[in-house]
CSV table of C-alpha atoms in Angstrom, one decimal:
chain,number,residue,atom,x,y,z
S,879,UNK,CA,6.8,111.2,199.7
S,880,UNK,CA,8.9,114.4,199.2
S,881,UNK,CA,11.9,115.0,201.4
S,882,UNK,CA,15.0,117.5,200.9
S,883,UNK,CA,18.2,118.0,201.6
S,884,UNK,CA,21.3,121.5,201.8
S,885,UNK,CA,25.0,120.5,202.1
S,886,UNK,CA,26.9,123.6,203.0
S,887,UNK,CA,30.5,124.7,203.6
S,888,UNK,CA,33.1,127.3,202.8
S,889,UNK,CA,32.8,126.3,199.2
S,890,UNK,CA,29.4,125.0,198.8
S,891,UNK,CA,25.9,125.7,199.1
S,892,UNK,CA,23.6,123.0,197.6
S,893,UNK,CA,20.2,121.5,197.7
S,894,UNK,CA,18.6,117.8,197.2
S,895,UNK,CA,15.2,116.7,197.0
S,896,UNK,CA,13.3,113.8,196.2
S,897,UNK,CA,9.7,112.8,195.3
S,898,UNK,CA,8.9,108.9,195.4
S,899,UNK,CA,5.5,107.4,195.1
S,900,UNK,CA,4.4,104.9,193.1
S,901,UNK,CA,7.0,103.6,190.3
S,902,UNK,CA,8.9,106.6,190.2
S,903,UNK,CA,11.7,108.9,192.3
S,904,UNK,CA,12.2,112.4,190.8
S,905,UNK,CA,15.3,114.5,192.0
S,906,UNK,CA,15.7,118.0,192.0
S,907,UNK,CA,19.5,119.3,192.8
S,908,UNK,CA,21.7,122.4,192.1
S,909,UNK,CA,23.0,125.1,193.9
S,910,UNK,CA,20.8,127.2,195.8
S,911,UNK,CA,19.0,130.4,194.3
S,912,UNK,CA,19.0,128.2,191.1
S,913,UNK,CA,16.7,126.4,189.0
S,914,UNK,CA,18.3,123.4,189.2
S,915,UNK,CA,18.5,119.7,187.3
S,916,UNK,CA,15.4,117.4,187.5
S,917,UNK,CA,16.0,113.9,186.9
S,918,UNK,CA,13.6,110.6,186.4
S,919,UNK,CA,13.7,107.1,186.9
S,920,UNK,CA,10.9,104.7,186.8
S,921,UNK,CA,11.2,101.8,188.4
S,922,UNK,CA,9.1,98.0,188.0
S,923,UNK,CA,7.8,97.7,191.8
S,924,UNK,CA,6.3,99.8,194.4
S,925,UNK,CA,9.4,97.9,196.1
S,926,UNK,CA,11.9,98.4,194.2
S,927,UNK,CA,11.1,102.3,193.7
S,928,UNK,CA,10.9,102.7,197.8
S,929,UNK,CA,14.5,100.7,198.0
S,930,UNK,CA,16.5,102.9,195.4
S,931,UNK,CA,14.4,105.7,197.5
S,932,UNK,CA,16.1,105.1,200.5
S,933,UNK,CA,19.6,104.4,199.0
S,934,UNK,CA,20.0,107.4,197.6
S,935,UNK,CA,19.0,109.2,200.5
S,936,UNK,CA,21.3,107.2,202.7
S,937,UNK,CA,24.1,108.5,199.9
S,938,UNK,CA,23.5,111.9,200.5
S,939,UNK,CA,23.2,112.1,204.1
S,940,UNK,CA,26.8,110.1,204.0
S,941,UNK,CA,28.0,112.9,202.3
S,942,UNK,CA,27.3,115.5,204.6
S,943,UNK,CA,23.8,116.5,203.5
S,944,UNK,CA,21.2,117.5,206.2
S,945,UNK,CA,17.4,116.6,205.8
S,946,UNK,CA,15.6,120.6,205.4
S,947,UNK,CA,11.8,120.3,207.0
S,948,UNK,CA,10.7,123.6,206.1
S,949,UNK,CA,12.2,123.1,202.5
S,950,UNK,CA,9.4,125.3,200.8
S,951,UNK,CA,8.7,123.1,197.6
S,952,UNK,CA,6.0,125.7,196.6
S,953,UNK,CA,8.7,128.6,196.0
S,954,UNK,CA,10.6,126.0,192.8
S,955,UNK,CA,10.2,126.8,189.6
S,956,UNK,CA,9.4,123.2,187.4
S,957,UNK,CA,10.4,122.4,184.3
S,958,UNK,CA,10.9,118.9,182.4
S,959,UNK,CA,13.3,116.0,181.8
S,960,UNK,CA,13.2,115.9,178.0
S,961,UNK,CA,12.7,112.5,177.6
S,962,UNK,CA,10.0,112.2,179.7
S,963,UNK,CA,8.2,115.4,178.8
S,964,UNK,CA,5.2,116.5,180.7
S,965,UNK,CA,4.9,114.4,184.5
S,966,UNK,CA,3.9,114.7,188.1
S,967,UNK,CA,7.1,114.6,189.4
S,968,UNK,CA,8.6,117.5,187.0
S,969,UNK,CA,5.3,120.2,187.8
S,970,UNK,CA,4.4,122.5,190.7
S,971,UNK,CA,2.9,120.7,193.4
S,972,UNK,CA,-0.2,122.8,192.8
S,973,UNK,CA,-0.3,122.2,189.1
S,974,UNK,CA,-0.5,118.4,190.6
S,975,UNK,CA,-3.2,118.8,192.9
S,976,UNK,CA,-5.7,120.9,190.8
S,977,UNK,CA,-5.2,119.2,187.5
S,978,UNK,CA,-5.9,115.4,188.4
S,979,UNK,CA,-6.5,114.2,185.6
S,980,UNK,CA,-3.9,112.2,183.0
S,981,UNK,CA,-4.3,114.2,179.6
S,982,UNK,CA,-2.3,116.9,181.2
S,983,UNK,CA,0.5,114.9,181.1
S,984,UNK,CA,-0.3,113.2,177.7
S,985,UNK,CA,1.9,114.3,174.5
S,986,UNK,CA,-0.4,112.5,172.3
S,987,UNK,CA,-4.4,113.5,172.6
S,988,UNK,CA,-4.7,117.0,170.6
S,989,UNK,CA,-7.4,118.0,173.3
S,990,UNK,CA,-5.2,118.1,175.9
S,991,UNK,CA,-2.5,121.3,176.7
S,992,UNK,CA,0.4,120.0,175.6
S,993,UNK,CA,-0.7,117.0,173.4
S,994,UNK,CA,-0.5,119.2,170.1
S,995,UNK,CA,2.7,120.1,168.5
S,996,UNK,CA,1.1,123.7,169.2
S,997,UNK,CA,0.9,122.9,173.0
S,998,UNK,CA,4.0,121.0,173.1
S,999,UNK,CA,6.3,123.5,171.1
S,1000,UNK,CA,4.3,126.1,174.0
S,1001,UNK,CA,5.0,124.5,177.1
S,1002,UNK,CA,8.9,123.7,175.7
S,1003,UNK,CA,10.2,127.1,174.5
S,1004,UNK,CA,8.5,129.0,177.6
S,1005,UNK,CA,10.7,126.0,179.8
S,1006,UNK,CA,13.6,127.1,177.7
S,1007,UNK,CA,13.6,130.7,178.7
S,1008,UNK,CA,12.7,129.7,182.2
S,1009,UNK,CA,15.9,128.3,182.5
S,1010,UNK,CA,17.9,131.0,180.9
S,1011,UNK,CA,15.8,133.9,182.5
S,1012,UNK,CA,14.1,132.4,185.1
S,1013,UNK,CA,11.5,134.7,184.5
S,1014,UNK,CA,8.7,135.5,181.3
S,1015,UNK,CA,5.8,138.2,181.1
S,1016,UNK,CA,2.9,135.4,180.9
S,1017,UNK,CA,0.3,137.4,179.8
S,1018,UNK,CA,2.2,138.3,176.3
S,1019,UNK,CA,4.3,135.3,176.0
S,1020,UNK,CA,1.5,134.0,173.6
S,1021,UNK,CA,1.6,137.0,171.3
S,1022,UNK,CA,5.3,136.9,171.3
S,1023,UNK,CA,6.0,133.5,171.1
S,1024,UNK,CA,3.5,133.4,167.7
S,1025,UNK,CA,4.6,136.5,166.2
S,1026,UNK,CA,8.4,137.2,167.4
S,1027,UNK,CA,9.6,133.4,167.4
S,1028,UNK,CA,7.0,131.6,164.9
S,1029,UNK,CA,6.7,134.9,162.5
S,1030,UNK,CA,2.9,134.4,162.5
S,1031,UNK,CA,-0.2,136.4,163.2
S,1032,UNK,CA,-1.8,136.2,166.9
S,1033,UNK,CA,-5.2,136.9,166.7
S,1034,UNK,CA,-6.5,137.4,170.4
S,1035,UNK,CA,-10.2,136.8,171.4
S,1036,UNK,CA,-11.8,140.0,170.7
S,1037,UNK,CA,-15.4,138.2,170.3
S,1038,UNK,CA,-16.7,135.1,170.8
S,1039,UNK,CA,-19.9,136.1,168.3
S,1040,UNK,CA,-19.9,132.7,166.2
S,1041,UNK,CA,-20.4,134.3,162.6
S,1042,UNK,CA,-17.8,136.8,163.5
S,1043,UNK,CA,-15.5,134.1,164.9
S,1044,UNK,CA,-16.0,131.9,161.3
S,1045,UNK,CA,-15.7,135.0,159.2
S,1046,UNK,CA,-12.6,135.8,160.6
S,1047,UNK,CA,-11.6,131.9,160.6
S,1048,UNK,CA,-12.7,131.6,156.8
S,1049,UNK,CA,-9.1,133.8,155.8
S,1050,UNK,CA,-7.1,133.3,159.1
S,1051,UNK,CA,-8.1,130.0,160.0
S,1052,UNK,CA,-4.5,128.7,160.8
S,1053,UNK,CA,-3.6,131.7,162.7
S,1054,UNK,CA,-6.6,131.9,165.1
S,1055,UNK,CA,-6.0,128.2,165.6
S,1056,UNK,CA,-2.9,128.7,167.0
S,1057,UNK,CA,-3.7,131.7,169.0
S,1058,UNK,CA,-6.1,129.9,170.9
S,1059,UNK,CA,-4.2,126.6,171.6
S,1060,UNK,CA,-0.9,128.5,172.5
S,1061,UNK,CA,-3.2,130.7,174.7
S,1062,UNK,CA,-4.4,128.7,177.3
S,1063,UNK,CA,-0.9,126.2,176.4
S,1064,UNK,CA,0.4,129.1,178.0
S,1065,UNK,CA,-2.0,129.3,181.3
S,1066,UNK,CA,-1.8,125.8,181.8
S,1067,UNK,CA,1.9,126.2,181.4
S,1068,UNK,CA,2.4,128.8,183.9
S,1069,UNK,CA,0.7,126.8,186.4
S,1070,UNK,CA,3.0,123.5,185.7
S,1071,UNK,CA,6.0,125.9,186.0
S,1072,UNK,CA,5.3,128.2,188.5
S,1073,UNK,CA,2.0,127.3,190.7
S,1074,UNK,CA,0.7,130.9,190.1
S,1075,UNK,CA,-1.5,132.1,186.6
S,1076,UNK,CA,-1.9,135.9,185.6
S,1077,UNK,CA,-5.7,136.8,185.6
S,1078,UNK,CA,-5.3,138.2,182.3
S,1079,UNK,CA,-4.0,135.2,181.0
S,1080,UNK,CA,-6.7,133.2,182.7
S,1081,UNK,CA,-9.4,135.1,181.3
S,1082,UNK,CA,-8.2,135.1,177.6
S,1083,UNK,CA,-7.6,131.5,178.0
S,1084,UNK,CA,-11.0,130.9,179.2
S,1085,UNK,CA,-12.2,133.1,175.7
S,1086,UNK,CA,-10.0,130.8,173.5
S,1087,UNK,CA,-11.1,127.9,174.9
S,1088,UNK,CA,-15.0,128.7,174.0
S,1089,UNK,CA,-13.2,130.1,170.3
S,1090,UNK,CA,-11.4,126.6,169.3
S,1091,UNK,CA,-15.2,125.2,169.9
S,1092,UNK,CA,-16.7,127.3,167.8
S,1093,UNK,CA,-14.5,126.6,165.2
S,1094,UNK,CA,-14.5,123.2,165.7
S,1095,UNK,CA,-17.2,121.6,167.3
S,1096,UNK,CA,-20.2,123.7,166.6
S,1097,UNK,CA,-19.7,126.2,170.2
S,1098,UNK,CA,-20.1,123.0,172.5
S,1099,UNK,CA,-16.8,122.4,174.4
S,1100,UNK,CA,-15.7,118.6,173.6
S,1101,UNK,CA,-15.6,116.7,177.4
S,1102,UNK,CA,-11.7,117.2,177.3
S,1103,UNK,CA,-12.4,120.9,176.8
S,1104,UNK,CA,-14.7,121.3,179.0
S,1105,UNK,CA,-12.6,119.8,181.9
S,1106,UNK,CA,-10.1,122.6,181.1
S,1107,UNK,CA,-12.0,125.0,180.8
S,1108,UNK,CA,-13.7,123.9,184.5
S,1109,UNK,CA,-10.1,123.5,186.2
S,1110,UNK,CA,-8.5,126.9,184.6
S,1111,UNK,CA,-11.7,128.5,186.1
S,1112,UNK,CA,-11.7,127.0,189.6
S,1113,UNK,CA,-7.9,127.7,190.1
C-alpha cells in the first residue's frame, strides 16, 4: 500500500511517503522539487510490517503532516538505499510492474542487469549523477560512462553478422563485452530510475543483447536473456 504525505508552513515545504506490503515499508522524504532520501526496513511478519506501517504514519500526521491523494508517484525519480541495492520499493512503479521477475533485483546472477560488476557499477554511477544532476542524456551515458569514466573503448552494435561480431571480439573481446552489458545496464536502468527509456537506447539495447549471445552462447539468447530482451521490447 502506498500513501503520502506534505507538511507546509512559512518555513517548510516537505513530503512523506510510504510503500508497505509484504515484509517491508520503504520511505521516501525531503523537501519538495527534490530527489529526496529512500529508506528500508524489513520486517519478520506481515504483522509486524503493517504495525510499524501505521505507527509511523500516525507520527507524521501528529506532526502536522496531511495525507496527499493525488500524490503523483509516477513523476519521482528512484534510486537505491546502498545496502540494500536494487529492490521494489527503491524503483519506478513502472519498472515494478513490467519487470516481474526477481533477477532484476538480484546482485549476484551475471545474466541479469545489474548482477555483474558491469551492471552493478552501471546502474550505481548513473544513480550518483541522478542525484547530483537530476538529470543524464541516456542514450550516450553508455559511451561516456566506458570511455570518459572507465577510460575504455565502447564499441556500439554496428552488426550483428556473427563472423564479424567474433572477428572484432577476437582483439576487443573485453571491450565489446562491456559495451553490450553497460548498454542495456543502462535501458534497464533508466526505467528503474525514471519509468521512461529513450528509443534509441532501447533499440541498441535490444542489438547488444543478440551481440553478448553471439559471443557467448552460440547466437541463441540464454532463458535469462531472452526474458530481457522480451520485456525491454514490450515496454
Amino acid at each position: 500500500m502506498k500513501k503520502a504525505f506534505t507538511y507546509q508552513d512559512e518555513k517548510s515545504n516537505k513530503f512523506w511517503t510510504i510503500d508497505y506490503s509484504g515484509l517491508t515499508i520503504g520511505v521516501h522524504y525531503g523537501k519538495n522539487g527534490t530527489i529526496g532520501k529512500y529508506e528500508i526496513k524489513e520486517f519478520s511478519s506481515r504483522e509486524d510490517c503493517e504495525k510499524e506501517a501505521k505507527k509511523l504514519i500516525a507520527s507524521k500526521m501528529k506532526k502536522g503532516y496531511q495525507e496527499n491523494h493525488i500524490y503523483d508517484f509516477d513523476n519521482c525519480l528512484y534510486v537505491d538505499v546502498g545496502e540494500y541495492g536494487p529492490h521494489p520499493k527503491t524503483s519506478h512503479p513502472r519498472f515494478v510492474a513490467h519487470f516481474i521477475e526477481e533477477f532484476y533485483y538480484d546482485c549476484g546472477d551475471e545474466e541479469a542487469p545489474f548482477g555483474s560488476d558491469e551492471g552493478s557499477d552501471t546502474l550505481n554511477e548513473m544513480q550518483e549523477i541522478i542525484r547530483k544532476k537530476h538529470t543524464i542524456d541516456f542514450a550516450t551515458f553508455p559511451k561516456h560512462l566506458i570511455e570518459s569514466l572507465w577510460g575504455m573503448h565502447y564499441i556500439a552494435v554496428d552488426t550483428l553478422d556473427e563472423k564479424t561480431v567474433r572477428d572484432i571480439a577476437k582483439e576487443h573481446e573485453m571491450d565489446m563485452l562491456q559495451s553490450d552489458m553497460v548498454t542495456y545496464a543502462t535501458a534497464f536502468g533508466q526505467i528503474k530510475i525514471t519509468g521512461k527509456l529513450d528509443s534509441d537506447l532501447k533499440k541498441n539495447a535490444l542489438l547488444a543483447l543478440k551481440r553478448f549471445a553471439i559471443m557467448y552462447s552460440s547466437g541463441k539468447l540464454t532463458a535469462t536473456q531472452q526474458t530481457m530482451y522480451n520485456n525491454l521490447l514490450t515496454f
